[in-house]
Coordinates of C-alpha atoms in Angstrom, one line a residue:
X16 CA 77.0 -4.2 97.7
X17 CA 74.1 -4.3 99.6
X18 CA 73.3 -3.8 103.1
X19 CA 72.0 -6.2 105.8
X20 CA 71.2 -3.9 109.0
X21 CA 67.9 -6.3 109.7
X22 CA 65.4 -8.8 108.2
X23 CA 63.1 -7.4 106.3
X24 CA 59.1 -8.9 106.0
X25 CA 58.6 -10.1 102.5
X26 CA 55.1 -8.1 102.7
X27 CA 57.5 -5.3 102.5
X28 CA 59.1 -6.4 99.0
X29 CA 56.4 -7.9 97.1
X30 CA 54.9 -5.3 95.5
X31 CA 58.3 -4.6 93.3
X32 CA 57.9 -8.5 92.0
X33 CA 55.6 -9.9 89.7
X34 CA 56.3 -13.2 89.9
X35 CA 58.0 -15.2 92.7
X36 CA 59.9 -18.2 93.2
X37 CA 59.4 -20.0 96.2
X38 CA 62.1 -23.2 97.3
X39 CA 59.7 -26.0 99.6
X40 CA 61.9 -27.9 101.8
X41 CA 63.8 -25.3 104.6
X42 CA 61.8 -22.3 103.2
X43 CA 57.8 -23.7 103.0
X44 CA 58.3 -26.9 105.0
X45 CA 60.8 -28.0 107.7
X46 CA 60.6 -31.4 108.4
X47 CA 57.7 -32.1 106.4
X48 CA 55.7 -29.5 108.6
X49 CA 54.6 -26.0 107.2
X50 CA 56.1 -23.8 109.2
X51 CA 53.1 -21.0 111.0
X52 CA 51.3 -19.1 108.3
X53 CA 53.1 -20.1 105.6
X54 CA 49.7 -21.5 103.6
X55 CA 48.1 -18.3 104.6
X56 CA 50.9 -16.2 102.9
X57 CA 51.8 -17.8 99.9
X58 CA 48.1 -18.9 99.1
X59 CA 47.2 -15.0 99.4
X60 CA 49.9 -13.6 97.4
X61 CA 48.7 -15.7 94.6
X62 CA 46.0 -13.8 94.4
X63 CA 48.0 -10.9 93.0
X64 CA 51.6 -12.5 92.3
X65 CA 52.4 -15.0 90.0
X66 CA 53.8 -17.8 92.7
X67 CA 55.9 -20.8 91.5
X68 CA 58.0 -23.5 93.2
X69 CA 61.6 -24.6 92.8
X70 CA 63.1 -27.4 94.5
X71 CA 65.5 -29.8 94.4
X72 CA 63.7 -32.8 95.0
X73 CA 64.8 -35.7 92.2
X74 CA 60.9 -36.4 91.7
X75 CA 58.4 -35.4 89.2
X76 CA 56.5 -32.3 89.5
X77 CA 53.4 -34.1 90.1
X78 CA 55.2 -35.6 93.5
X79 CA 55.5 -32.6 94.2
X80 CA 52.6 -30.3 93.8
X81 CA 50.4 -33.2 95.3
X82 CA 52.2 -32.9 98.4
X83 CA 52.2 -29.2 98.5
X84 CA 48.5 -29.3 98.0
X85 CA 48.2 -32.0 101.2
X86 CA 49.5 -29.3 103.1
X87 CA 46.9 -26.5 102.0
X88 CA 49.4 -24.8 99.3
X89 CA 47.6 -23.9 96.0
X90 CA 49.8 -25.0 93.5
X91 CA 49.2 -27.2 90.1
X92 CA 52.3 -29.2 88.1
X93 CA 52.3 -26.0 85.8
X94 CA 54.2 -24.1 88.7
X95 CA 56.1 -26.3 90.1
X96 CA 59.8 -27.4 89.0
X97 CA 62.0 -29.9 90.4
X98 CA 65.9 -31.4 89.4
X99 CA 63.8 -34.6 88.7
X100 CA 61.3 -33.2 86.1
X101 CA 64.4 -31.8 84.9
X102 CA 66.4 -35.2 84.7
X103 CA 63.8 -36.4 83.2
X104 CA 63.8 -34.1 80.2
X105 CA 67.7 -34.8 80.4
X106 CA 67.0 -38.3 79.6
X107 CA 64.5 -37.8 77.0
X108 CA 66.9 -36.5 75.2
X109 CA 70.2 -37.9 76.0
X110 CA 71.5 -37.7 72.5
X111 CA 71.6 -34.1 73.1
X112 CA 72.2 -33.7 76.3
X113 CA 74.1 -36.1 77.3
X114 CA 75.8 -37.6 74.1
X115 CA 74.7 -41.0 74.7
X116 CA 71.9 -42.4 71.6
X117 CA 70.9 -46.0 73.6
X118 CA 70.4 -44.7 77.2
X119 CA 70.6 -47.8 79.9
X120 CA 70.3 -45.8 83.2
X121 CA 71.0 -47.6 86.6
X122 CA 69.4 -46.3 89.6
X123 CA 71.1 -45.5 92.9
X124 CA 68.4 -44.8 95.2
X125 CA 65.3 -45.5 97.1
X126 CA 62.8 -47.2 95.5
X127 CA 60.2 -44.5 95.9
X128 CA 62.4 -41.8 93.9
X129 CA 62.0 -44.0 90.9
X130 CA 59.0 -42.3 89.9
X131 CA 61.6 -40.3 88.4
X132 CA 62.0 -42.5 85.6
X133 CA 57.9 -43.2 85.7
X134 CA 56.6 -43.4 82.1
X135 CA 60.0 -42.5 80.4
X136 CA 60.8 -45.2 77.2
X137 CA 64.4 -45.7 78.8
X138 CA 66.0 -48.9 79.4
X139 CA 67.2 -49.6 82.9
X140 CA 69.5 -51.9 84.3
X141 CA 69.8 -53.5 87.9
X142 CA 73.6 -54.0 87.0
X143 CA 76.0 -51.3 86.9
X144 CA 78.4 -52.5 84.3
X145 CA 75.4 -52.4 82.0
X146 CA 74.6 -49.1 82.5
X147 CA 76.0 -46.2 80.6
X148 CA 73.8 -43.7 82.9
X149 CA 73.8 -43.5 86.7
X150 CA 71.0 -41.8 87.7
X151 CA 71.7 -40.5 91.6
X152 CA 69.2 -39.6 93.5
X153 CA 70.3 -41.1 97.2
X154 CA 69.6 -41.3 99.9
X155 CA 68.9 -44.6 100.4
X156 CA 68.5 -45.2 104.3
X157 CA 69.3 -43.5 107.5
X158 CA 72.3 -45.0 108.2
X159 CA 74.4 -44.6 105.2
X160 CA 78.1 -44.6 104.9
X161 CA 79.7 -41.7 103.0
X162 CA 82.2 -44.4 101.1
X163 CA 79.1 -46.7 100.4
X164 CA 78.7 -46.0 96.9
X165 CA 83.0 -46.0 96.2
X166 CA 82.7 -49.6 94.7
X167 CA 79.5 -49.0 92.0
X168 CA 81.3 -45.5 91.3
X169 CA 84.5 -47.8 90.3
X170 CA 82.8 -49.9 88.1
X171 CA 80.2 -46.8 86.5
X172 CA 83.8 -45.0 85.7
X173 CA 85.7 -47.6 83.8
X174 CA 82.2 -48.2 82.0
X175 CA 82.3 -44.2 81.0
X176 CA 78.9 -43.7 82.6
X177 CA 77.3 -40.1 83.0
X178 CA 76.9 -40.0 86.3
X179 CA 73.2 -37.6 85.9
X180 CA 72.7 -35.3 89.7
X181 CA 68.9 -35.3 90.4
X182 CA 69.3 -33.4 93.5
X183 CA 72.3 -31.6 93.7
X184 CA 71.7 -31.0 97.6
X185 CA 74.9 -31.7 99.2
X186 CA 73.3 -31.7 103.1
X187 CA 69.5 -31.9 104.0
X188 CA 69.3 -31.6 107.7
X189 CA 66.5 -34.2 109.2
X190 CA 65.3 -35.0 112.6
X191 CA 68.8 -33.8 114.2
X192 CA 70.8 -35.7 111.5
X193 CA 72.8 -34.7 108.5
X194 CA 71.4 -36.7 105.3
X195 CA 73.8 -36.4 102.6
X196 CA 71.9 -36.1 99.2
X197 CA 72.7 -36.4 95.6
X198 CA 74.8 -33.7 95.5
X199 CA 77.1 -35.1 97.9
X200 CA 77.8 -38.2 96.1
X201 CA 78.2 -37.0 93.1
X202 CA 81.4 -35.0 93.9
X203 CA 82.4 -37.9 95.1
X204 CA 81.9 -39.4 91.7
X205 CA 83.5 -36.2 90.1
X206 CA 86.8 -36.6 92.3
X207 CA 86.9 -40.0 91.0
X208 CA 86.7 -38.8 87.4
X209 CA 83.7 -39.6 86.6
X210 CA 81.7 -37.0 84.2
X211 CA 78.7 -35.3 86.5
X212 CA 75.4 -33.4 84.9
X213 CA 73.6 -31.9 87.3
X214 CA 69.8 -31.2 86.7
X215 CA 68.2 -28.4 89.9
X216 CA 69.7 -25.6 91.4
X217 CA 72.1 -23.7 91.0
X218 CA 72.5 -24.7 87.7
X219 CA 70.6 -23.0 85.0
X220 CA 68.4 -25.4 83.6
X221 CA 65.8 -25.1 86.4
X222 CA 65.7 -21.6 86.0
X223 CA 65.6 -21.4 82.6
X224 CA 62.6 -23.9 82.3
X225 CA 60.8 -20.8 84.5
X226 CA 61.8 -18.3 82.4
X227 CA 60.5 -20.1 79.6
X228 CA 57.1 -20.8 80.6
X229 CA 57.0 -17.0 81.5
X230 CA 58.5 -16.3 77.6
X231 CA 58.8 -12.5 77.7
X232 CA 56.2 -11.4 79.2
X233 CA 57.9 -10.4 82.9
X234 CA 61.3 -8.9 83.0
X235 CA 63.9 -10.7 84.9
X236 CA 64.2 -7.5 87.5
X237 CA 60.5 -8.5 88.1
X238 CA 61.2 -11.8 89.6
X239 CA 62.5 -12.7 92.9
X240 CA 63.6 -16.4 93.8
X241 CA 63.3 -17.2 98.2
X242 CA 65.6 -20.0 99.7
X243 CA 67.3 -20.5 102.3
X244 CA 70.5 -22.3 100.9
X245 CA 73.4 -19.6 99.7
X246 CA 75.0 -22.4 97.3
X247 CA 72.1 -23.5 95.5
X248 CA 69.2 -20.8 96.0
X249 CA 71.0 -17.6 96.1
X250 CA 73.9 -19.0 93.6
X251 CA 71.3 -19.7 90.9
X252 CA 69.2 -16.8 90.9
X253 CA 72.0 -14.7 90.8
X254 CA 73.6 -16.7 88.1
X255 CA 70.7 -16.2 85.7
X256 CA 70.2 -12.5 87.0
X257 CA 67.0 -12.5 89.2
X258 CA 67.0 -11.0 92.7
X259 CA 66.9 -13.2 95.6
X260 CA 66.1 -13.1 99.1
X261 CA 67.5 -15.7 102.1
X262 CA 65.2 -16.2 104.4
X263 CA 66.3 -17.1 108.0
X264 CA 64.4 -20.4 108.2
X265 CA 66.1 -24.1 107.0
X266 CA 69.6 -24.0 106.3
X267 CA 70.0 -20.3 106.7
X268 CA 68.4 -20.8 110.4
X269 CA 71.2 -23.2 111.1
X270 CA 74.0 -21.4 110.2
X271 CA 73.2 -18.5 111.8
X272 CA 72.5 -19.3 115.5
X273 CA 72.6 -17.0 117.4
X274 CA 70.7 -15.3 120.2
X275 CA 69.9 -12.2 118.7
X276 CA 68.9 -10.9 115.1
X277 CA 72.1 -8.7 115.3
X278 CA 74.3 -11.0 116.1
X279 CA 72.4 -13.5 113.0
X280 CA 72.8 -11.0 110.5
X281 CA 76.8 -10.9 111.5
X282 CA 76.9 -14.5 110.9
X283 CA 75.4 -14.7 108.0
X284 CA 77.3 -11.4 106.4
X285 CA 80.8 -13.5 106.8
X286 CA 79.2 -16.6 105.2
X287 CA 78.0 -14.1 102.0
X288 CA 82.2 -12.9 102.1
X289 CA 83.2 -16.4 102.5
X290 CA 81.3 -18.1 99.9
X291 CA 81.1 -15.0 97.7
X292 CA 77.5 -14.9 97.7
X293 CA 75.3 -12.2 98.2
X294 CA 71.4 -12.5 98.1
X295 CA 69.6 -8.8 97.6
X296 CA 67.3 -9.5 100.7
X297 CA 67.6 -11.3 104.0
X298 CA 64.0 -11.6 105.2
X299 CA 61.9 -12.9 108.3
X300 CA 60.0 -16.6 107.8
X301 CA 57.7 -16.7 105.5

């Protein structure tokens, strides 16, 4: 098992990693703000490191890399890989994947996370008992209420529609609120018996579109994935057998607040025990 005596500086670990995967939201960005350096750090490792980014965001890779490159991160839609580009190949082939030949998805969502569906030849449906797809990708406003969707589930259920998980984020902590994302619903869904596919982290899809744009060429002991979420970061990485490292910003910051780095590293060491999770690394911000 390994040991957690103090963070360590990810300067300190890079050199045994060729390539390096980098979550954006609690890791990169916190509240849509970089946190201090970050752009100079990751922008100068890619000078020497293969760098790419995995989040959970139920959007397109493009989304994605366009904002990180607003910010002043290098990045392209080659390295960057979201649940949504991953739904998306989901429902391109639903036959396969999902066991359904004439897809009819219905959204539930914000209208501006339907560019997850941009460009796809799928049929939607504004009515749910149509629908033998529901595509989550929540949330939908500030204010929602955690039974909200109870009704449409109902209905998606006795249809025996695949409820597809574009984020499987249960929390996202914003502006001093909990949002409850994708993730969150969807169990929801599950408890209801509903059948749930989930498309990002931890599950292996995400990860395994990585490893197959790297083909053989880098050995999975030479990659190292940085998050700051135990049950989606961490869990995934280890489950496809890279190394990981939680980094005390985001999620990981919340959990363990504490007034001291000791006392932090206590904290976080009962949560690996409790959850039965164990990232190789615990390292400073980025």
């Amino acid at each position: 098992m390994y040991e957690y005596e103090t963070p360590i500086n990810l300067s300190d670990i890079v050199k045994n990693y060729e390539v390096i995967l980098f979550d954006i939201y609690g890791v990169l960005l916190e509240n849509n703000i970089p946190y201090t350096k970050t752009i100079e750090v990751v922008n100068n490792l890619s000078k020497s490191t293969k760098i790419c980014f995995v989040s959970n965001t139920p959007q397109p890779v493009e989304h994605s890399s366009n904002r990180l490159n607003i910010y002043g991160i290098n990045a392209t839609p080659q390295n960057v890989y979201t649940s949504g580009e991953i739904a998306r190949e989901i429902l391109k082939n639903s036959s396969k994947n999902l066991n359904i030949d004439n897809p009819i998805v219905f959204h539930l969502g914000p209208d501006f996370k339907k560019t997850v569906l941009e460009d796809l030849p799928i049929k939607t449906t504004e009515k749910i008992h149509d629908a033998n797809i529901l595509l989550l990708t929540a949330f939908e406003d500030y204010e929602e209420k955690l039974d909200q969707y109870n009704s449409i589930f109902q209905t998606a259920i006795a249809n025996k529609a695949v409820c597809l998980c574009a984020n499987p984020d249960v929390i996202n902590p914003f502006e001093n609120k909990n949002r409850y994302c994708a993730g969150y619903f969807s169990a929801i869904y599950k408890s209801m018996g509903g059948k749930v596919v989930y498309s990002g982290k931890p599950h292996s899809e995400i990860f395994q579109a990585v490893l197959n744009t790297l083909a053989l060429n880098v050995k999975k002991e030479k990659i190292l994935m940085i998050g700051d979420t135990l049950e989606t970061d961490i869990l995934g990485a280890n489950n496809i057998g890279i190394d990981s490292a939680l980094v005390l910003t985001g999620n990981a910051f919340r959990i363990a607040k504490a007034s001291n780095v000791h006392d932090q590293i206590n904290i976080l060491k009962n949560a690996f025990k409790l959850k039965n999770i164990y990232p190789k690394y615990i390292i400073n911000i980025i």
